[in-house]
JSON list of C-alpha atoms in Angstrom, two decimals:
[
{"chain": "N", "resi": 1, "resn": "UNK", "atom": "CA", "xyz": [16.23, 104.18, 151.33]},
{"chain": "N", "resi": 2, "resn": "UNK", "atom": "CA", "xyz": [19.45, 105.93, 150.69]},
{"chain": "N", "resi": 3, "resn": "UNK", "atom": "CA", "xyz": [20.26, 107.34, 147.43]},
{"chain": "N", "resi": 4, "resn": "UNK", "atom": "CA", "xyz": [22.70, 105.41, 145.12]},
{"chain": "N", "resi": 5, "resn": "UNK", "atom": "CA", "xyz": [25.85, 107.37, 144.48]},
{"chain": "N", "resi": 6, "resn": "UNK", "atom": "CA", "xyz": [26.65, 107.41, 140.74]},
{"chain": "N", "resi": 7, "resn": "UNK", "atom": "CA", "xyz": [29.97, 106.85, 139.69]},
{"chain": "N", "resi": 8, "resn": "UNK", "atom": "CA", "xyz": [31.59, 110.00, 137.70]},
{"chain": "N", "resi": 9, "resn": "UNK", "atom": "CA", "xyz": [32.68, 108.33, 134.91]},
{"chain": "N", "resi": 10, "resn": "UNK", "atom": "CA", "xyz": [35.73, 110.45, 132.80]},
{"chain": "N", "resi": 11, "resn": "UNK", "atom": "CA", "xyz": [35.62, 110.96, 129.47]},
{"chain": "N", "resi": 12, "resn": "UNK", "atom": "CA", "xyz": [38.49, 109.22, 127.47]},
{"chain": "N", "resi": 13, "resn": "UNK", "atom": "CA", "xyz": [40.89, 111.50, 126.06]},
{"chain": "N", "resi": 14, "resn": "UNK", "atom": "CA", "xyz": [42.64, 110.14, 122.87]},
{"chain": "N", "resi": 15, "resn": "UNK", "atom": "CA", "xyz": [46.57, 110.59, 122.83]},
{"chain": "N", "resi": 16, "resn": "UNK", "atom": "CA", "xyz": [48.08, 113.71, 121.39]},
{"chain": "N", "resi": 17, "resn": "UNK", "atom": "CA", "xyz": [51.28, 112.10, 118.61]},
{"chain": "N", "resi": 18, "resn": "UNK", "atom": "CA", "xyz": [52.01, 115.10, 117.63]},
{"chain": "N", "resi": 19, "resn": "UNK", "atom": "CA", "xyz": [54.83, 115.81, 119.71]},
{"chain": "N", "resi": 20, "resn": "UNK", "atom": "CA", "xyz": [56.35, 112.67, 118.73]},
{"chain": "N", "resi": 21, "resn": "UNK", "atom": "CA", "xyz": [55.97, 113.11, 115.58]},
{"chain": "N", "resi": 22, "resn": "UNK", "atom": "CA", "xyz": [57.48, 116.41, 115.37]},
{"chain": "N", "resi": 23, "resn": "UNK", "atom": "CA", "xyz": [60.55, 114.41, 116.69]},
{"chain": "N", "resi": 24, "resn": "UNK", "atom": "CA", "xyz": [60.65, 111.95, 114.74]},
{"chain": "N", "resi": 25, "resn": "UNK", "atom": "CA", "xyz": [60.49, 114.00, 111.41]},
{"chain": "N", "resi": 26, "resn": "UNK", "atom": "CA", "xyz": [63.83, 115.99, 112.81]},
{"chain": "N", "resi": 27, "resn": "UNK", "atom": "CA", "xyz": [65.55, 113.35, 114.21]},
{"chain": "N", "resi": 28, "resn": "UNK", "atom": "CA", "xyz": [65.27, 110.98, 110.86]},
{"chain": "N", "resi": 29, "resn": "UNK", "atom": "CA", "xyz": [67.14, 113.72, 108.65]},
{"chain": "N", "resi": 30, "resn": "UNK", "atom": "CA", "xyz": [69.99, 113.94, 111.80]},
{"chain": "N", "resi": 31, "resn": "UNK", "atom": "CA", "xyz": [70.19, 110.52, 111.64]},
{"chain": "N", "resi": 32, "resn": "UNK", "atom": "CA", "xyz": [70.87, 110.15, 107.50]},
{"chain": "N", "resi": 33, "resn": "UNK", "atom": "CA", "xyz": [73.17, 112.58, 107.50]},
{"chain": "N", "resi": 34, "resn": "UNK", "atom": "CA", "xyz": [75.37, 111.21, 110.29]},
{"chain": "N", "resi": 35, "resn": "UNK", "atom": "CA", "xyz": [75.99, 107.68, 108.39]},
{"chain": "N", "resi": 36, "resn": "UNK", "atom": "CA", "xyz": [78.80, 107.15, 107.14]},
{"chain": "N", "resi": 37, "resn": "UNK", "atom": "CA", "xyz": [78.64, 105.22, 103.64]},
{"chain": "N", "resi": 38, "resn": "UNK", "atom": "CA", "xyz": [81.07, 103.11, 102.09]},
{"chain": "N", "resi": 39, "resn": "UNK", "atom": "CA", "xyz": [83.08, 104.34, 98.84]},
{"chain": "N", "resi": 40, "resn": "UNK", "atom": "CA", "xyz": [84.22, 101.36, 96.84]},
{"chain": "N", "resi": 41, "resn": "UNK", "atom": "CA", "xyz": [86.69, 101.61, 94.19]},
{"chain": "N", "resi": 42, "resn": "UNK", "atom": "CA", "xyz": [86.80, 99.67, 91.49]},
{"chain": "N", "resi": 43, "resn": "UNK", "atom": "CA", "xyz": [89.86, 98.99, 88.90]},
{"chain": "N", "resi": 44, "resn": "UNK", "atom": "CA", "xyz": [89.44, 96.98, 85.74]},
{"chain": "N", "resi": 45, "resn": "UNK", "atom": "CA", "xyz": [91.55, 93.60, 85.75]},
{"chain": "N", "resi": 46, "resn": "UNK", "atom": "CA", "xyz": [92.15, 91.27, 82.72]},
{"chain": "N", "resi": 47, "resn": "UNK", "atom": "CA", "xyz": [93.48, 88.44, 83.81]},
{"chain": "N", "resi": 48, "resn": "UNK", "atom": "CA", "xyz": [96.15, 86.54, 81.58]},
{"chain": "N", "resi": 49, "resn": "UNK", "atom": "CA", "xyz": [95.36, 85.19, 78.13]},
{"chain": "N", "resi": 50, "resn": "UNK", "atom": "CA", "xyz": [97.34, 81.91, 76.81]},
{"chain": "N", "resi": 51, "resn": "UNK", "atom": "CA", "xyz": [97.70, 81.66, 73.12]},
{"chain": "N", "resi": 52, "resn": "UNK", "atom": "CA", "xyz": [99.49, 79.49, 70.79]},
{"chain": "N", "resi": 53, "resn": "UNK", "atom": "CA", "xyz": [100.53, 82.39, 69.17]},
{"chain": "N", "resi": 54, "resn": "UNK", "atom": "CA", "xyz": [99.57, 84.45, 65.92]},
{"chain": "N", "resi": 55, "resn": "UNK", "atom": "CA", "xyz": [98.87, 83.05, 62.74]},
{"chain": "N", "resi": 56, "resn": "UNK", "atom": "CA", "xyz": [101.51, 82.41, 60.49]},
{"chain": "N", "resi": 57, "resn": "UNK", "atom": "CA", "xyz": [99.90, 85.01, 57.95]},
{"chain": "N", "resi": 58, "resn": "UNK", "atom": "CA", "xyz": [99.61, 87.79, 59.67]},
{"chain": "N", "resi": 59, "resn": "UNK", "atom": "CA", "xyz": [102.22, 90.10, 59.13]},
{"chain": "N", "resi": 60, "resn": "UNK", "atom": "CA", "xyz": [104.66, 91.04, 62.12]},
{"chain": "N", "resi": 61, "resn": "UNK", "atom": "CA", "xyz": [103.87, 94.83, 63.91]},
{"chain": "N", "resi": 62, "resn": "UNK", "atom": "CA", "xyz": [106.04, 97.60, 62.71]},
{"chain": "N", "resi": 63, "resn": "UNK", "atom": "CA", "xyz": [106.98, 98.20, 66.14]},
{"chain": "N", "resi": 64, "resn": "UNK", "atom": "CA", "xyz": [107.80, 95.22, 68.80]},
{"chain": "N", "resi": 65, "resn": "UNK", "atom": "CA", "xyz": [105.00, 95.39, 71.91]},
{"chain": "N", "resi": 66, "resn": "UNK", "atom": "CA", "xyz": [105.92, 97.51, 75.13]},
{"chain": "N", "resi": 67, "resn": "UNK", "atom": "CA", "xyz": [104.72, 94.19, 77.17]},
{"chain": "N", "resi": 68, "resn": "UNK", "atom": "CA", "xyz": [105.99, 96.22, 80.47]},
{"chain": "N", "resi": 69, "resn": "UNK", "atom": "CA", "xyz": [105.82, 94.10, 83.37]},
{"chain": "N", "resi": 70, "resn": "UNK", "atom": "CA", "xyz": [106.30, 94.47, 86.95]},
{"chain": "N", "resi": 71, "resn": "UNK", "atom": "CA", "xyz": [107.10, 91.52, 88.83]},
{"chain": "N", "resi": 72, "resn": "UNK", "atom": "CA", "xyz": [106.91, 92.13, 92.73]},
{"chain": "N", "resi": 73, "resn": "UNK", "atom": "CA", "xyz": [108.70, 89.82, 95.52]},
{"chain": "N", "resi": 74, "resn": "UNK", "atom": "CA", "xyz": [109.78, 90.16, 99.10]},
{"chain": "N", "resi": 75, "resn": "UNK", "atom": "CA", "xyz": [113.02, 92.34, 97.87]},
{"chain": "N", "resi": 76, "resn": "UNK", "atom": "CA", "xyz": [111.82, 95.01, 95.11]},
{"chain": "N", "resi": 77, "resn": "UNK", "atom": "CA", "xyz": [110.10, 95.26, 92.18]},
{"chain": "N", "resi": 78, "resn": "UNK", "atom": "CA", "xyz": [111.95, 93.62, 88.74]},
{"chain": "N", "resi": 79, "resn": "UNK", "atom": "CA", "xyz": [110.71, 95.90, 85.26]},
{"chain": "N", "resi": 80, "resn": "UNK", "atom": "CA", "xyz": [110.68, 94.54, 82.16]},
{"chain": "N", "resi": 81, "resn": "UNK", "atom": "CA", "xyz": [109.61, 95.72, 78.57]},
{"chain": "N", "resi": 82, "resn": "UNK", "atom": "CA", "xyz": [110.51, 95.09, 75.14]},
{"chain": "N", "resi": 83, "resn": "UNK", "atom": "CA", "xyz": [111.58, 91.46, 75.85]},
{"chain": "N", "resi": 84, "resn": "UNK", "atom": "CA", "xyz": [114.43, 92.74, 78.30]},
{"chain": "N", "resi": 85, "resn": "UNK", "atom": "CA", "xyz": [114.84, 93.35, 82.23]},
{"chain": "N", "resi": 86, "resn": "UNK", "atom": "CA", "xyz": [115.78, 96.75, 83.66]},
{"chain": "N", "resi": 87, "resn": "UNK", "atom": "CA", "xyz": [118.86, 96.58, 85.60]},
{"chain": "N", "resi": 88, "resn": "UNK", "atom": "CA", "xyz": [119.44, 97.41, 89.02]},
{"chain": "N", "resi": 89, "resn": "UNK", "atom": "CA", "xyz": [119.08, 100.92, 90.04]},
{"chain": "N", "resi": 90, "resn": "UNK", "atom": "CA", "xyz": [122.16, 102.67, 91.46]},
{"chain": "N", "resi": 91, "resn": "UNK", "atom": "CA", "xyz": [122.78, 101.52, 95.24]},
{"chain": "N", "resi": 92, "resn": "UNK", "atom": "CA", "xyz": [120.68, 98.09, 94.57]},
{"chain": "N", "resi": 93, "resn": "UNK", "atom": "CA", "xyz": [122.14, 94.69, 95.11]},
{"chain": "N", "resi": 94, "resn": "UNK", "atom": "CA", "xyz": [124.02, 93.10, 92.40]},
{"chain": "N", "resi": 95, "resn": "UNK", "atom": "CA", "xyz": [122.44, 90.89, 91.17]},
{"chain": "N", "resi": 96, "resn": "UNK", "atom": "CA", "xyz": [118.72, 91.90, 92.20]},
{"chain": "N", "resi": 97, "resn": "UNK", "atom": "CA", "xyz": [115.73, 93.27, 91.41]},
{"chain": "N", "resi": 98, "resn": "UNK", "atom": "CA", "xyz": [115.75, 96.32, 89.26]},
{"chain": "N", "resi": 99, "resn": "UNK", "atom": "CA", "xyz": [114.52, 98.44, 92.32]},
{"chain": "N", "resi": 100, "resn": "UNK", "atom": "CA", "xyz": [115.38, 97.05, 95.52]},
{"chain": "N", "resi": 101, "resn": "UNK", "atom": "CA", "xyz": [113.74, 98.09, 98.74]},
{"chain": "N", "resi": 102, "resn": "UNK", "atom": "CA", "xyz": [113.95, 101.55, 100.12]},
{"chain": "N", "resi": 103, "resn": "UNK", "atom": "CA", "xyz": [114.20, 100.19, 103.95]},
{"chain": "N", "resi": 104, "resn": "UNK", "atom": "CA", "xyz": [116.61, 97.20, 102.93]},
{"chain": "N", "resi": 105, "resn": "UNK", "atom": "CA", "xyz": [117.05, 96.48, 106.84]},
{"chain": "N", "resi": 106, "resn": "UNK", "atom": "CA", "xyz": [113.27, 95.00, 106.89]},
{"chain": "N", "resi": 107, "resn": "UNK", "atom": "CA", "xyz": [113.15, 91.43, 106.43]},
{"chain": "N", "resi": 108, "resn": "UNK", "atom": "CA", "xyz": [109.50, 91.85, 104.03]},
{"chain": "N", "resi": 109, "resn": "UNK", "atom": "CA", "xyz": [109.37, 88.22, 103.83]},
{"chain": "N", "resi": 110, "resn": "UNK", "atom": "CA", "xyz": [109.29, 87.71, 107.30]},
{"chain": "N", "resi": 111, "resn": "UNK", "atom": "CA", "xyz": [106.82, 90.48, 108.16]},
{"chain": "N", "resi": 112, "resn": "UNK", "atom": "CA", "xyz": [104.25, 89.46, 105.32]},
{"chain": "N", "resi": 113, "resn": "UNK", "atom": "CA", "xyz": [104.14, 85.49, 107.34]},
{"chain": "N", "resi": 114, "resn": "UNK", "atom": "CA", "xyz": [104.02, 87.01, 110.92]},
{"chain": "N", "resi": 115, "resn": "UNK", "atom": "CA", "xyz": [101.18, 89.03, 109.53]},
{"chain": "N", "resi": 116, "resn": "UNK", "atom": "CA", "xyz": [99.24, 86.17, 108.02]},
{"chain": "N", "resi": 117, "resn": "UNK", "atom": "CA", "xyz": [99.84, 84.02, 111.26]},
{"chain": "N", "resi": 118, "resn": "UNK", "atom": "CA", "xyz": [97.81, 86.94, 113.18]},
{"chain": "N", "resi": 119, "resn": "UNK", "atom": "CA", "xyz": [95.23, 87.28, 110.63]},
{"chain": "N", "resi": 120, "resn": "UNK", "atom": "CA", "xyz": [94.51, 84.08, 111.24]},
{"chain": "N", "resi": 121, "resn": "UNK", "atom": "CA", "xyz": [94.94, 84.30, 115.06]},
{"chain": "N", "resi": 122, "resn": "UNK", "atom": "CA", "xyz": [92.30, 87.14, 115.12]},
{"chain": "N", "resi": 123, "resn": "UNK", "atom": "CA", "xyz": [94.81, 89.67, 115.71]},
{"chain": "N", "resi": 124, "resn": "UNK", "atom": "CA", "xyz": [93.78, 91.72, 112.96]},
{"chain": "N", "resi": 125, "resn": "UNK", "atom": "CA", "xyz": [95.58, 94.80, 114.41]},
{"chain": "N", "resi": 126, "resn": "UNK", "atom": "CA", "xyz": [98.46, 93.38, 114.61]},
{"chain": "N", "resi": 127, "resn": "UNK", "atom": "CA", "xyz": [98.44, 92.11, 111.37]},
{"chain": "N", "resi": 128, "resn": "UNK", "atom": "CA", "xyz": [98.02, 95.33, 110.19]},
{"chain": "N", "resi": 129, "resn": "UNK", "atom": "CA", "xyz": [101.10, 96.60, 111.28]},
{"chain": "N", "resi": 130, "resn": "UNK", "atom": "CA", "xyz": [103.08, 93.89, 110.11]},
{"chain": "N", "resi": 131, "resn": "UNK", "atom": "CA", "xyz": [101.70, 94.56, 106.49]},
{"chain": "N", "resi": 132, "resn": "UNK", "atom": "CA", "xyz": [102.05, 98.32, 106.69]},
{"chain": "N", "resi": 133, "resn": "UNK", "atom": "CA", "xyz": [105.66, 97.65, 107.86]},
{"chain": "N", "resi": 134, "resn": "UNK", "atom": "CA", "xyz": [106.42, 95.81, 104.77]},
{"chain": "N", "resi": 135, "resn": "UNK", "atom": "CA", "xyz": [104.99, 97.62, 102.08]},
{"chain": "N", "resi": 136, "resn": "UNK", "atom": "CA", "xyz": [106.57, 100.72, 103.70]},
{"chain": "N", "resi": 137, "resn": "UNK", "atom": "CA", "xyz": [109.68, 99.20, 102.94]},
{"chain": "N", "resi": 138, "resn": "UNK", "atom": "CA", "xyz": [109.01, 99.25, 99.26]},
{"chain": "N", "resi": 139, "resn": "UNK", "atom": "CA", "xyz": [110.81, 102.06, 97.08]},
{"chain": "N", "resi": 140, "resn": "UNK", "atom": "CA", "xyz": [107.09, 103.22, 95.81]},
{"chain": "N", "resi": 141, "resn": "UNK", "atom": "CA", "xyz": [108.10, 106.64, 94.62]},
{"chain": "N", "resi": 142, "resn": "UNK", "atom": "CA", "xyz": [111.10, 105.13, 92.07]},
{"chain": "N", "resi": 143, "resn": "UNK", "atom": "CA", "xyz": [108.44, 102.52, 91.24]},
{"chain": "N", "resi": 144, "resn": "UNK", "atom": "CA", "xyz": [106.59, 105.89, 89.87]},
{"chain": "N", "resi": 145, "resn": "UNK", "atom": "CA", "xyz": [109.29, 107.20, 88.57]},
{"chain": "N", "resi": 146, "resn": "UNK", "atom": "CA", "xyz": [110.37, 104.93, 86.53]},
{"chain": "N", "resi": 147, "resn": "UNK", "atom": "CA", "xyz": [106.94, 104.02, 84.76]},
{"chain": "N", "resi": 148, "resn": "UNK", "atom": "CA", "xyz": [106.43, 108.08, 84.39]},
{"chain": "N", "resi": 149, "resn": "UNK", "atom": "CA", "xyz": [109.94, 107.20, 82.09]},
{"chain": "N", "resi": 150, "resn": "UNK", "atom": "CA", "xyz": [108.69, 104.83, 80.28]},
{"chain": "N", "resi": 151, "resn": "UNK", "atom": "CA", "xyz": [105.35, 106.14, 79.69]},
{"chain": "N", "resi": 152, "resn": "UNK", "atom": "CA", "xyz": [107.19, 109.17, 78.03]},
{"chain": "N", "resi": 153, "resn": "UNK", "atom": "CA", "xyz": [108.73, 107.38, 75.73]},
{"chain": "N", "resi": 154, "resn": "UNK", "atom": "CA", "xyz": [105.66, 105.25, 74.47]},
{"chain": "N", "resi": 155, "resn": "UNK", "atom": "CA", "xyz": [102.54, 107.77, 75.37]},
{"chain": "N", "resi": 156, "resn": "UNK", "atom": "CA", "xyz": [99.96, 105.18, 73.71]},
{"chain": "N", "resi": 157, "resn": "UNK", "atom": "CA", "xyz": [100.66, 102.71, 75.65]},
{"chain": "N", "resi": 158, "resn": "UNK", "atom": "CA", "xyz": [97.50, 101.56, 78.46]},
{"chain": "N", "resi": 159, "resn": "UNK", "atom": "CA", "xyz": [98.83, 97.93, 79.50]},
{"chain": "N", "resi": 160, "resn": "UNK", "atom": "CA", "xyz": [100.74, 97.00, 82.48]},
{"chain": "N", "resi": 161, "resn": "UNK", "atom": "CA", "xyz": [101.07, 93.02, 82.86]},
{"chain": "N", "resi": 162, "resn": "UNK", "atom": "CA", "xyz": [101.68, 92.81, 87.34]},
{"chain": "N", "resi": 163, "resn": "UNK", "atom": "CA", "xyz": [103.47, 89.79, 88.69]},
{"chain": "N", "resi": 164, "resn": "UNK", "atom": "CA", "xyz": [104.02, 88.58, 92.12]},
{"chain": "N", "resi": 165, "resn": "UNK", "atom": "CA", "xyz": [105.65, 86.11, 94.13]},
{"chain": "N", "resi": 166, "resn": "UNK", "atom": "CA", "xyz": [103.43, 83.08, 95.61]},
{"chain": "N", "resi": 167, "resn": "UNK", "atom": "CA", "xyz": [104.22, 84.92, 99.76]},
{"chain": "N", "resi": 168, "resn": "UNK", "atom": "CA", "xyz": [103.37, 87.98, 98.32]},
{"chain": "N", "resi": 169, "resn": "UNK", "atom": "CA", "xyz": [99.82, 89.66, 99.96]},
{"chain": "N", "resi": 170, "resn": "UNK", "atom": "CA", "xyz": [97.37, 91.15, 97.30]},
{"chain": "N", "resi": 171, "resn": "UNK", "atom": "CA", "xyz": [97.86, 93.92, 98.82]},
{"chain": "N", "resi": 172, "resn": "UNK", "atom": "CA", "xyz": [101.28, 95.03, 97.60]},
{"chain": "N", "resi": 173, "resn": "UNK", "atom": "CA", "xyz": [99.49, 94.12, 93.73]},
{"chain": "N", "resi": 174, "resn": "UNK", "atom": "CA", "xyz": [96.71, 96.72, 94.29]},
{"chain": "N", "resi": 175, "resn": "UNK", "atom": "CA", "xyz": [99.05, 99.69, 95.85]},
{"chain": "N", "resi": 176, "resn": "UNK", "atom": "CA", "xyz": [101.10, 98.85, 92.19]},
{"chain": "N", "resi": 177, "resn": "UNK", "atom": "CA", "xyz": [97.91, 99.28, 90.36]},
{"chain": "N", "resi": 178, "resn": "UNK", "atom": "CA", "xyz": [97.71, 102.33, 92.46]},
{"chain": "N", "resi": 179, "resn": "UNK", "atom": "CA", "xyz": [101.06, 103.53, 91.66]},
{"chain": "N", "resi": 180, "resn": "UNK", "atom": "CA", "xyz": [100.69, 102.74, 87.64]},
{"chain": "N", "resi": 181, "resn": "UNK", "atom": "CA", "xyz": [97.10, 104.24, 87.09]},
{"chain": "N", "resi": 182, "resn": "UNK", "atom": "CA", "xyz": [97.53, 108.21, 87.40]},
{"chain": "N", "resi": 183, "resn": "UNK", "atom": "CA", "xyz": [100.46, 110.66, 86.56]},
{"chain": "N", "resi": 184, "resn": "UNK", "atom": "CA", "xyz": [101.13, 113.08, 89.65]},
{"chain": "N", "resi": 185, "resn": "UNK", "atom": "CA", "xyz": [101.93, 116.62, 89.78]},
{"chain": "N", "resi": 186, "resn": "UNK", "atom": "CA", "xyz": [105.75, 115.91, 89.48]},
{"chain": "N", "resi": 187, "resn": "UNK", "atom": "CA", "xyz": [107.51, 112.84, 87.23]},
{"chain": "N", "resi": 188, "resn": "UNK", "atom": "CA", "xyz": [109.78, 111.99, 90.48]},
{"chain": "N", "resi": 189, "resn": "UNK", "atom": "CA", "xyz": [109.80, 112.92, 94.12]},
{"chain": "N", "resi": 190, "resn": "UNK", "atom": "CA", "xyz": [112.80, 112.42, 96.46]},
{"chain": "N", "resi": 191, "resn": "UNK", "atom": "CA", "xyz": [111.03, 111.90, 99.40]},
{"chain": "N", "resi": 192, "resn": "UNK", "atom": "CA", "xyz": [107.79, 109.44, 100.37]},
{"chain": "N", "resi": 193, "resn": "UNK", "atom": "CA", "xyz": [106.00, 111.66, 102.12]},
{"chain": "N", "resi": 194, "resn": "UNK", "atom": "CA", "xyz": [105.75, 114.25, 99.60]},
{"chain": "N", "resi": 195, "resn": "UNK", "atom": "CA", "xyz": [105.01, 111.05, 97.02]},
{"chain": "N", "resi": 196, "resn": "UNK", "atom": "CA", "xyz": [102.01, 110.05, 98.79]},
{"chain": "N", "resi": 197, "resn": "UNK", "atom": "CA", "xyz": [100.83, 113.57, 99.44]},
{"chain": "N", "resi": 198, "resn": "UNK", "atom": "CA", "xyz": [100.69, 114.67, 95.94]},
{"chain": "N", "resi": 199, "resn": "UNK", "atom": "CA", "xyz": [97.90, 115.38, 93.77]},
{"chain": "N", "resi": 200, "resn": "UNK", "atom": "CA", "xyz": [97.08, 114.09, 90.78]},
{"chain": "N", "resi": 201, "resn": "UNK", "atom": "CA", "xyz": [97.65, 115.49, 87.18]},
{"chain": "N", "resi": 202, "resn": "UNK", "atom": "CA", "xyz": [94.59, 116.87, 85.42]},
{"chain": "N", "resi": 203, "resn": "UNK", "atom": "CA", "xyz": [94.44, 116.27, 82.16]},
{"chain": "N", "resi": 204, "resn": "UNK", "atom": "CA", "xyz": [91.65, 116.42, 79.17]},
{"chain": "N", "resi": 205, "resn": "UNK", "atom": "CA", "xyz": [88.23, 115.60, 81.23]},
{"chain": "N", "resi": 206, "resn": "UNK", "atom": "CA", "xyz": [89.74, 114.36, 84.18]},
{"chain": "N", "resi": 207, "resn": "UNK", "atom": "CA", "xyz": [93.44, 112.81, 85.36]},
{"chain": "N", "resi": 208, "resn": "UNK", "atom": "CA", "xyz": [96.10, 112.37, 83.39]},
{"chain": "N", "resi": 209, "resn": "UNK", "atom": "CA", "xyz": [96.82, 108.33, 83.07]},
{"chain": "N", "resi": 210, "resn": "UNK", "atom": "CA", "xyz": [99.74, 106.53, 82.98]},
{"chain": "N", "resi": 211, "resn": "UNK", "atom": "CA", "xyz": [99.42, 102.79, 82.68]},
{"chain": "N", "resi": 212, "resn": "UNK", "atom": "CA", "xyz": [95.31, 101.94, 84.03]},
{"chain": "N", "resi": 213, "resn": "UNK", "atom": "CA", "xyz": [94.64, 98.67, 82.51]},
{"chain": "N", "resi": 214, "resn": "UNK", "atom": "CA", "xyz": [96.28, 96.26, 84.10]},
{"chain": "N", "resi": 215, "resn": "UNK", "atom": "CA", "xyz": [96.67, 92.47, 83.52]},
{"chain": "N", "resi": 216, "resn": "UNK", "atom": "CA", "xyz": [97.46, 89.91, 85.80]},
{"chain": "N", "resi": 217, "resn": "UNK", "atom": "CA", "xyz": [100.32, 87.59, 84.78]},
{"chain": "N", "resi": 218, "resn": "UNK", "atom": "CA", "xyz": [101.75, 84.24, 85.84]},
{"chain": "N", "resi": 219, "resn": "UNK", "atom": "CA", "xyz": [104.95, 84.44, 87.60]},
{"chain": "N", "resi": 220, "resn": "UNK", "atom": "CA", "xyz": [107.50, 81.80, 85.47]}
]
């Protein structure tokens, strides 16, 4: 009888993770610091208080309230404090706002409703635009100016009561918050570019503040 061949049977090897691993272990630290996180910032809003008024016993302030107010609509921004309106600002409309748009050829009103009608289309680039286009048009830097004024002459003074027309995008209300809440470098700039490009004012601990609690009012 023949001989029965045996089969060679090969010992299992078990599978070497270690170059895997090594991989792994450097990729995961490549991979945390390439994401991008999201900064979210956050600004303090106290929305409007109705009141019958004070009691007749307490005694009337030495001083009247600043109670400045910025109203916003599709041609400028109207200022009030003390109980009175600013007037218009030399080369503004008569009557008007107290500071009229810088690019008064841009029809804002028009731009901020073609701009909701592609939000809602999906065209969110577009939109874009269309927004950008009309808050460009906004005198921003006399907006500045002007509360840097006031704020000099009443240096305790944290409030700023914002106002806006019913076609006006929440948008143009947070770049005033923006505007109102730090002092710059300089109390006026004659040209945008240099007005977005500036730094702000250190002061104490950290920036120097203008108006950075602001209120949302009711438009009358």
């Amino acid at each position: 009888m023949g001989r029965v061949k045996k089969k060679h049977i090969e010992p299992e090897h078990e599978l070497n993770l270690a170059p895997i691993m090594n991989m792994v272990v450097i990729l995961i630290p490549l991979l945390l610091l390439s994401i991008v996180f999201l900064k979210v910032g956050v600004i303090n809003i106290t929305a409007p208080k109705l009141s019958m008024g004070p009691p007749s016993d307490t005694p009337p302030p030495d001083e009247p309230p600043l109670n400045l107010t910025v109203a916003v609509n599709a041609k400028g921004f109207q200022i009030g404090a003390t109980g009175a309106i600013l007037p218009e600002m030399a080369g503004c409309p008569v009557p008007g706002p107290t500071i009229c748009l810088e690019q008064q050829n841009v029809d804002v009103s028009s731009k901020y409703l073609k701009a909701r009608s592609d939000f809602a289309a999906g065209n969110v680039g577009q939109g874009e635009a269309e927004l950008d286009a009309a808050l460009g048009a906004y005198n921003w830097k006399e907006l500045y100016s002007q509360l840097v004024r006031i704020k000099n002459q009443y240096k305790d003074e944290t409030i700023i009561n914002i106002s806006a027309d019913p076609d006006v995008p929440y948008a143009a209300i947070v770049r005033v918050m923006d505007v109102a809440r730090f002092k710059l470098e300089k109390d006026s700039y004659s040209k945008a570019s240099e007005f977005w490009a500036a730094q702000y004012a250190k002061g104490g601990t950290g920036y120097e503040e203008l108006f950075p609690d602001p209120v949302l009012s009711v438009a009358q």
